[in-house]
XYZ file of C-alpha atoms in Angstrom:
534
model
C -65.023 -5.720 51.947
C -62.533 -4.731 49.279
C -59.155 -3.598 50.581
C -58.015 -0.076 49.652
C -55.796 0.145 46.626
C -52.109 -0.033 47.484
C -49.808 2.813 46.504
C -49.145 2.876 42.793
C -45.740 2.193 41.338
C -46.185 5.432 39.400
C -44.073 7.554 41.811
C -41.074 5.575 40.602
C -41.390 7.010 37.089
C -38.980 9.492 35.628
C -41.717 11.693 34.248
C -39.330 14.079 32.552
C -38.485 11.360 30.037
C -42.003 10.923 28.748
C -45.621 10.424 29.653
C -46.862 7.654 31.905
C -48.186 5.930 28.777
C -44.588 5.472 27.627
C -43.281 4.148 30.922
C -42.534 0.447 31.288
C -42.822 -1.105 34.752
C -39.945 -3.472 35.537
C -41.099 -6.551 37.461
C -38.167 -8.646 38.705
C -38.775 -12.353 39.318
C -35.190 -13.438 40.046
C -36.134 -14.606 43.543
C -39.194 -16.524 42.363
C -38.934 -17.822 38.792
C -35.161 -17.359 38.831
C -34.790 -19.579 41.882
C -36.705 -22.291 40.026
C -33.705 -22.687 37.713
C -32.403 -26.249 38.084
C -29.492 -25.896 40.505
C -30.222 -22.377 41.738
C -31.017 -21.743 45.382
C -30.978 -18.648 47.576
C -30.940 -18.397 51.344
C -33.119 -15.965 53.265
C -30.178 -13.637 53.913
C -29.215 -13.723 50.230
C -32.752 -12.858 49.148
C -32.873 -9.967 51.595
C -29.565 -8.617 50.287
C -30.747 -9.000 46.695
C -33.970 -7.132 47.497
C -31.872 -4.215 48.760
C -29.902 -4.174 45.512
C -33.079 -4.322 43.412
C -34.658 -1.489 45.365
C -31.496 0.588 44.988
C -31.697 -0.095 41.239
C -35.244 1.307 41.392
C -36.887 -1.868 40.154
C -40.639 -1.273 40.341
C -41.897 -4.686 41.467
C -39.952 -7.391 43.316
C -41.511 -10.863 43.203
C -39.945 -12.180 46.372
C -41.230 -15.757 46.314
C -44.073 -18.244 46.392
C -45.308 -18.044 50.017
C -47.177 -21.335 50.165
C -44.284 -23.300 48.643
C -42.395 -23.504 51.945
C -41.894 -21.767 55.256
C -38.624 -20.422 53.849
C -40.370 -18.793 50.892
C -43.072 -17.368 53.151
C -40.490 -15.888 55.495
C -38.518 -14.392 52.611
C -41.588 -12.636 51.228
C -42.666 -11.496 54.703
C -39.304 -10.039 55.688
C -38.725 -8.383 52.312
C -42.230 -6.893 52.489
C -41.321 -5.298 55.811
C -37.891 -4.134 54.632
C -38.592 -2.680 51.178
C -40.396 0.658 51.105
C -39.981 1.987 47.566
C -40.570 -1.034 45.319
C -43.798 -3.044 45.289
C -43.279 -6.436 46.958
C -45.146 -9.283 45.309
C -45.886 -12.880 46.205
C -47.102 -15.634 43.876
C -50.226 -17.711 44.466
C -52.101 -20.355 42.539
C -55.865 -20.049 42.121
C -56.659 -21.842 45.395
C -57.931 -19.877 48.374
C -55.231 -21.260 50.702
C -52.494 -20.058 48.349
C -53.985 -16.584 48.149
C -54.514 -16.325 51.911
C -50.918 -17.362 52.569
C -49.669 -14.805 50.067
C -51.793 -12.049 51.581
C -50.390 -12.814 55.016
C -46.818 -12.690 53.703
C -47.214 -9.219 52.142
C -49.513 -7.844 54.853
C -46.969 -5.328 56.189
C -45.706 -4.170 52.818
C -45.951 -0.461 52.065
C -46.730 -1.504 48.509
C -47.899 -5.117 48.281
C -49.205 -7.234 45.425
C -50.819 -10.651 45.124
C -49.917 -12.356 41.862
C -52.268 -15.223 41.139
C -52.302 -17.408 38.055
C -54.163 -20.161 36.259
C -53.465 -22.211 33.144
C -55.651 -21.408 30.141
C -54.296 -23.392 27.163
C -55.936 -26.578 25.876
C -52.816 -28.566 26.754
C -52.867 -27.421 30.380
C -56.652 -27.586 30.716
C -56.784 -31.159 29.467
C -53.627 -32.675 30.928
C -53.011 -30.735 34.151
C -56.281 -29.252 35.366
C -58.802 -31.607 33.718
C -61.126 -28.617 33.538
C -63.484 -27.141 30.953
C -63.377 -23.569 29.691
C -66.328 -22.690 31.919
C -64.529 -24.210 34.919
C -61.505 -22.029 34.180
C -63.571 -18.854 33.916
C -65.262 -19.601 37.232
C -61.909 -20.253 38.922
C -60.505 -16.975 37.581
C -63.447 -14.996 38.931
C -63.337 -16.631 42.354
C -59.563 -16.446 42.808
C -59.097 -12.863 41.593
C -62.111 -11.645 43.590
C -60.761 -13.291 46.731
C -57.320 -11.785 46.190
C -58.819 -8.346 45.534
C -60.686 -8.527 48.829
C -57.357 -9.017 50.598
C -55.102 -6.648 48.645
C -55.654 -3.566 46.524
C -53.018 -4.555 43.957
C -53.764 -7.855 42.207
C -52.068 -9.302 39.154
C -53.513 -12.222 37.231
C -51.546 -14.414 34.829
C -52.830 -16.704 32.099
C -50.309 -19.504 32.232
C -49.441 -20.689 28.694
C -51.303 -17.719 27.209
C -49.502 -17.941 23.864
C -50.906 -21.429 23.233
C -54.430 -20.480 24.309
C -57.254 -19.999 21.794
C -57.471 -16.243 21.225
C -61.213 -16.004 21.735
C -61.001 -17.916 25.022
C -58.027 -15.825 26.149
C -60.164 -12.718 25.639
C -62.882 -14.217 27.874
C -60.306 -15.075 30.553
C -58.827 -11.582 30.558
C -62.311 -10.083 30.666
C -63.191 -12.219 33.700
C -59.981 -11.251 35.517
C -60.499 -7.532 34.878
C -64.123 -7.660 36.042
C -63.017 -9.516 39.193
C -60.607 -6.711 40.082
C -57.167 -7.475 38.609
C -55.169 -4.316 37.909
C -52.396 -6.079 35.996
C -52.921 -8.797 33.392
C -49.903 -10.928 32.506
C -49.890 -12.935 29.266
C -46.876 -15.241 29.540
C -45.065 -17.128 26.821
C -44.689 -19.956 29.297
C -42.820 -22.414 27.086
C -40.895 -19.913 24.958
C -42.896 -20.848 21.867
C -44.023 -17.479 20.555
C -42.524 -15.249 17.866
C -42.187 -11.452 18.273
C -44.780 -10.397 15.701
C -47.439 -12.821 16.945
C -46.707 -11.980 20.595
C -47.201 -8.269 19.853
C -50.419 -9.051 17.962
C -51.792 -10.937 20.967
C -51.570 -7.786 23.097
C -53.078 -5.627 20.360
C -55.986 -8.056 20.076
C -56.667 -7.910 23.833
C -56.556 -4.112 23.839
C -58.900 -3.899 20.880
C -61.423 -6.555 21.896
C -61.629 -6.705 25.705
C -63.564 -3.996 27.544
C -61.416 -2.286 30.135
C -58.114 -3.705 28.855
C -56.892 -0.180 28.234
C -57.556 0.666 31.895
C -55.230 -2.036 33.329
C -51.530 -2.771 32.902
C -50.750 -5.556 30.443
C -47.570 -7.503 31.176
C -45.085 -9.751 29.385
C -43.393 -12.819 30.882
C -41.283 -14.613 28.287
C -39.182 -17.755 28.509
C -36.124 -18.291 26.369
C -36.544 -21.800 24.960
C -36.004 -20.530 21.400
C -33.708 -17.669 22.424
C -36.500 -15.126 21.816
C -37.421 -14.053 25.354
C -35.998 -10.535 25.102
C -37.218 -10.023 21.520
C -40.707 -11.225 22.449
C -40.835 -9.015 25.546
C -39.875 -5.922 23.568
C -42.427 -6.833 20.901
C -45.033 -7.146 23.640
C -44.215 -3.611 24.759
C -44.650 -2.409 21.177
C -48.003 -4.217 21.158
C -49.221 -2.364 24.232
C -47.770 -4.118 27.284
C -46.457 -1.712 29.922
C -44.890 -4.172 32.337
C -42.047 -6.603 31.633
C -41.351 -9.576 33.896
C -37.632 -10.271 33.894
C -34.780 -11.833 35.858
C -31.184 -10.844 36.493
C -28.864 -12.694 34.083
C -31.970 -14.206 32.478
C -32.118 -17.079 34.972
C -35.307 -19.086 35.321
C -37.068 -22.317 34.425
C -35.395 -24.381 31.677
C -33.613 -21.948 29.303
C -34.488 -19.018 31.541
C -36.436 -15.756 31.445
C -35.991 -12.506 29.596
C -32.888 -10.822 31.034
C -33.550 -7.633 32.972
C -30.270 -6.057 31.891
C -30.883 -6.673 28.189
C -34.426 -5.305 28.139
C -33.628 -2.242 30.241
C -30.603 -1.337 28.114
C -32.434 -2.008 24.837
C -35.091 0.485 25.918
C -32.413 2.950 27.016
C -30.203 2.698 23.921
C -32.844 2.264 21.188
C -35.279 5.009 22.056
C -35.552 5.761 18.349
C -37.321 2.434 17.748
C -38.609 1.857 21.287
C -39.943 5.211 22.545
C -40.404 3.958 26.103
C -38.499 4.306 29.371
C -38.006 2.632 32.744
C -37.009 4.004 36.125
C -34.095 1.585 36.546
C -30.770 3.141 37.543
C -28.584 1.159 35.210
C -25.233 1.746 36.921
C -26.221 -0.946 39.443
C -26.788 -3.636 36.795
C -23.331 -5.250 36.901
C -23.375 -5.350 40.686
C -26.731 -7.146 40.641
C -25.525 -9.551 37.954
C -22.410 -10.511 39.878
C -24.299 -10.963 43.110
C -26.893 -13.249 41.544
C -24.142 -15.250 39.833
C -22.316 -15.642 43.131
C -25.261 -16.760 45.258
C -26.754 -19.125 42.665
C -23.452 -20.587 41.466
C -24.418 -19.814 37.855
C -21.450 -18.227 36.073
C -22.188 -15.495 33.545
C -20.961 -16.480 30.086
C -18.114 -14.287 28.858
C -20.039 -13.087 25.788
C -23.288 -12.391 27.678
C -24.820 -9.111 26.515
C -24.411 -6.127 28.865
C -22.827 -7.941 31.848
C -20.460 -10.507 30.303
C -16.706 -10.216 30.829
C -16.232 -9.635 27.086
C -19.200 -7.294 26.607
C -16.869 -4.286 26.388
C -13.632 -6.068 25.419
C -11.927 -5.446 22.073
C -9.182 -7.708 20.730
C -9.312 -7.176 16.970
C -6.741 -4.657 15.758
C -9.326 -2.887 13.632
C -11.655 -2.583 16.617
C -8.891 -1.396 18.922
C -7.848 1.250 16.411
C -11.410 2.508 16.136
C -11.834 2.566 19.920
C -8.682 4.648 20.345
C -10.034 7.194 17.878
C -13.634 7.252 19.108
C -15.300 4.780 21.501
C -18.543 5.185 19.594
C -17.051 3.366 16.608
C -17.543 -0.006 18.310
C -19.478 0.641 21.535
C -23.153 1.569 21.516
C -23.094 2.198 25.282
C -20.353 2.885 27.769
C -19.359 0.245 30.340
C -19.827 2.841 33.082
C -23.533 3.078 32.172
C -24.094 -0.444 33.475
C -21.514 -0.385 36.255
C -18.676 -2.039 34.366
C -15.302 -0.330 34.670
C -12.030 -0.841 32.852
C -9.629 -3.420 34.322
C -6.301 -2.271 35.773
C -3.464 -3.496 38.010
C -3.369 -0.965 40.815
C -4.079 -3.369 43.673
C -1.245 -5.165 45.437
C -0.320 -6.538 48.838
C 0.494 -3.049 50.154
C -2.976 -1.679 49.402
C -4.941 -0.422 52.392
C -8.500 -1.054 53.512
C -9.773 2.327 52.263
C -8.295 1.750 48.808
C -9.717 -1.753 48.736
C -13.167 -0.456 49.684
C -13.001 2.104 46.861
C -11.883 -0.593 44.416
C -14.901 -2.693 45.411
C -17.171 0.278 44.753
C -15.770 0.710 41.255
C -16.397 -3.000 40.654
C -20.025 -2.683 41.767
C -19.853 -4.017 45.341
C -21.153 -2.353 48.499
C -20.239 -4.597 51.438
C -21.131 -4.285 55.103
C -18.273 -3.930 57.571
C -18.048 -7.629 58.454
C -18.173 -8.715 54.816
C -15.626 -6.023 53.918
C -13.235 -7.225 56.627
C -13.487 -10.805 55.409
C -13.027 -9.807 51.771
C -10.033 -7.628 52.666
C -8.363 -10.504 54.486
C -8.980 -12.782 51.496
C -7.475 -10.106 49.270
C -4.368 -9.855 51.451
C -3.969 -13.640 51.426
C -4.342 -13.646 47.644
C -1.862 -10.767 47.239
C 0.714 -12.786 49.139
C 0.328 -15.614 46.617
C 0.082 -13.594 43.407
C 2.449 -11.027 41.913
C -0.389 -9.002 40.385
C -3.988 -8.864 41.565
C -6.372 -8.092 38.723
C -9.875 -6.725 39.030
C -11.192 -10.120 37.938
C -9.276 -11.720 40.824
C -11.016 -9.414 43.281
C -14.414 -10.134 41.720
C -13.759 -13.875 42.037
C -12.700 -13.743 45.672
C -15.613 -11.521 46.707
C -18.108 -13.686 44.811
C -16.584 -16.754 46.453
C -17.128 -15.205 49.878
C -20.732 -14.295 49.030
C -21.456 -17.791 47.748
C -20.051 -19.704 50.723
C -20.302 -17.340 53.675
C -23.290 -19.103 55.287
C -22.428 -22.684 54.262
C -23.159 -25.384 56.822
C -20.106 -27.360 55.694
C -16.837 -25.502 55.077
C -13.420 -26.698 53.946
C -10.715 -26.051 56.556
C -7.624 -27.950 55.386
C -6.725 -30.000 52.332
C -3.565 -31.864 51.358
C -3.330 -33.966 48.202
C -0.713 -36.442 47.006
C -0.719 -36.585 43.227
C 1.554 -37.556 40.348
C 2.155 -40.275 37.802
C 2.257 -43.037 40.399
C -1.260 -43.608 41.726
C -3.479 -43.943 43.464
C -3.763 -40.262 44.305
C -4.759 -39.496 47.893
C -6.500 -36.579 49.613
C -6.405 -35.647 53.305
C -9.320 -33.379 54.164
C -10.639 -31.529 57.216
C -13.976 -29.732 57.162
C -16.195 -28.043 59.734
C -19.836 -29.119 59.828
C -21.854 -26.610 61.818
C -18.675 -25.737 63.718
C -17.552 -29.316 64.413
C -14.351 -30.541 62.740
C -14.341 -33.812 60.799
C -11.421 -35.356 58.901
C -10.968 -38.142 56.380
C -8.564 -39.359 53.750
C -9.447 -41.112 50.512
C -7.881 -42.289 47.284
C -9.200 -41.805 43.790
C -8.623 -42.020 40.076
C -6.850 -38.668 39.976
C -6.510 -35.944 42.604
C -9.958 -34.404 42.058
C -11.639 -37.791 42.414
C -9.669 -38.353 45.633
C -10.798 -34.991 47.001
C -14.448 -35.666 46.208
C -14.235 -39.152 47.740
C -12.852 -37.605 50.936
C -15.758 -35.165 51.045
C -18.150 -38.103 50.679
C -16.572 -39.710 53.738
C -16.929 -36.673 56.024
C -20.371 -35.760 54.675
C -22.100 -38.913 53.359
C -24.677 -38.278 50.609
C -26.266 -39.865 47.558
C -25.773 -36.980 45.142
C -24.381 -37.667 41.671
C -21.816 -35.358 40.080
C -23.304 -33.924 36.851
C -20.817 -31.176 36.047
C -17.218 -30.337 36.912
C -15.809 -27.309 35.148
C -12.623 -25.277 35.650
C -11.460 -22.039 34.098
C -8.709 -19.561 34.935
C -9.908 -16.191 36.213
C -6.905 -14.358 34.731
C -3.777 -15.232 32.794
C -0.548 -16.654 34.231
C 0.471 -19.760 36.122
C -0.546 -18.095 39.403
C -4.069 -17.383 38.166
C -7.004 -18.283 40.352
C -8.976 -21.302 39.218
C -12.738 -20.839 39.248
C -14.516 -24.169 39.599
C -18.193 -24.957 39.041
C -19.759 -28.173 40.334
C -23.287 -29.438 39.768
C -24.841 -32.214 41.876
C -28.136 -34.054 41.485
C -30.085 -36.102 44.011
C -33.704 -37.312 43.788
C -34.420 -34.922 40.925
C -33.023 -31.920 42.767
C -30.081 -30.103 41.211
C -27.664 -27.748 42.954
C -24.673 -25.816 41.677
C -21.624 -24.627 43.588
C -18.751 -22.297 42.752
C -15.400 -21.442 44.295
C -12.128 -19.775 43.345
C -8.597 -20.293 44.607
C -5.057 -20.196 43.266
C -4.945 -23.918 44.093
C -7.221 -25.755 41.667
C -7.795 -28.682 44.031
C -8.746 -26.390 46.909
C -11.172 -24.566 44.608
C -12.589 -27.942 43.547
C -13.161 -29.018 47.139
C -14.810 -25.724 48.051
C -17.044 -25.769 44.963
C -18.180 -29.345 45.669
C -18.934 -28.478 49.304
C -20.770 -25.317 48.215
C -22.930 -27.409 45.854
C -23.581 -29.918 48.637
C -24.707 -27.119 50.961
C -26.988 -25.717 48.265
C -28.456 -29.179 47.643
C -29.254 -29.518 51.346
C -30.947 -26.122 51.269
C -33.057 -27.184 48.285
C -34.136 -30.373 50.041
C -35.323 -28.316 52.984
C -37.645 -26.381 50.677
C -40.726 -28.473 50.080
C -42.497 -27.948 46.763
C -46.192 -26.993 46.930
C -48.803 -29.597 46.223
C -48.967 -29.049 42.505
C -52.125 -29.400 40.542
C -50.801 -26.476 38.543
C -47.176 -25.915 37.591
C -45.477 -23.221 39.685
C -43.893 -21.275 36.852
C -45.175 -19.666 33.696
């Protein structure tokens, strides 16, 4: 018996801005495709916190994970489905019945739940991954979508590698999925190969040539291998798509996904060329960006559109002169629109808890009491070390706390002997699940000594792939923000940390990466006859 249709995402629309035909549904896949970024990993608690932020942003659909991939992914989808009441909570499933059943169980208690099932359709994937004929594919689509529709009223079907699929066969696939009960049809540019005009034409062709295509929601899902993910997604909307699948900061497989913040703001700012709207409350964008950066260990590049540190910075004299006369001379949107505020120097060691809480709000953070207390203590410690505490310093220390708060291994003490006369030596104490362990080690330089000491207290086979340091602010007392990337058995994990002592930041970043690598190892990949991303 077919399950009743779940509540529509339509109540989330801002109808005053236009008709439902002009509304674009925002489908966030940060916790699913985003977590598949090499080196990215999110704990259950981090995913739950991110789901709260996304719901507060009024994101329409939250793809919370791939339930059959691991018990951790299942639990994340299940708990988020119970917690979130406004957004639709979605789980991913391959075309197999076991995948779909597991997904249905994970979203069972959702107020608005969705099963998102997919199957490869291109010749490359049919021949080399599935070893299936076109008729086999059509039969699998019908069976999988029908089964999902019997378990959930809201079913989305995706044609993996749609942009490299023969157009006539793609029409047949979409037709089969619609007839089987799919309410959303996603046509992904899985490998980032498409070009805006041809991507838009693909949607127009489906709308013109497939019966019932105008009665379902067509969706984009674009990867950024050629740097065209956002452009292709917007072109897809112009071609008739009314859902965009995106990720915070554009994270995702390989070069990433279309960035949520860029698409939402393009639709908001360029209504003259893109007469569409979303329900996203954009003032939460920077907060979401910083949180995702902190928990994944992926720093946001300074010149990143919308959320980068330099996105609203002006150094050129000509630009500064124009800004003083009229901000509109060089800014097409205000930083406040996306939750970015101007930097200032009002915080010092005499600041109180209430003032600190208000400062965090202006920077886009809403912390619980325990997290606030910890952040405030870190701020006080930092204020004792630094003459001036900049907004960027506060962002770094809060992000550092978010990234490492639940780490199994934590750095407790570090002392390093360095200088021109080697070998350099590090004396390190860490806690591993509450138990203290100490070691000392030498190395070719102080950082090497520190990392060798970590290897002694926490033996592992990971290889260091990246070590990167940059100063958070100016001055000799600036905090150092360190990024570390480790690889072991094909798994990659990234860690970040900040401290006024570069070596301490290095130790914490390495340990953070090691913790994230352990978390990734605990997540078993699904038995893959089909790739897990688009």
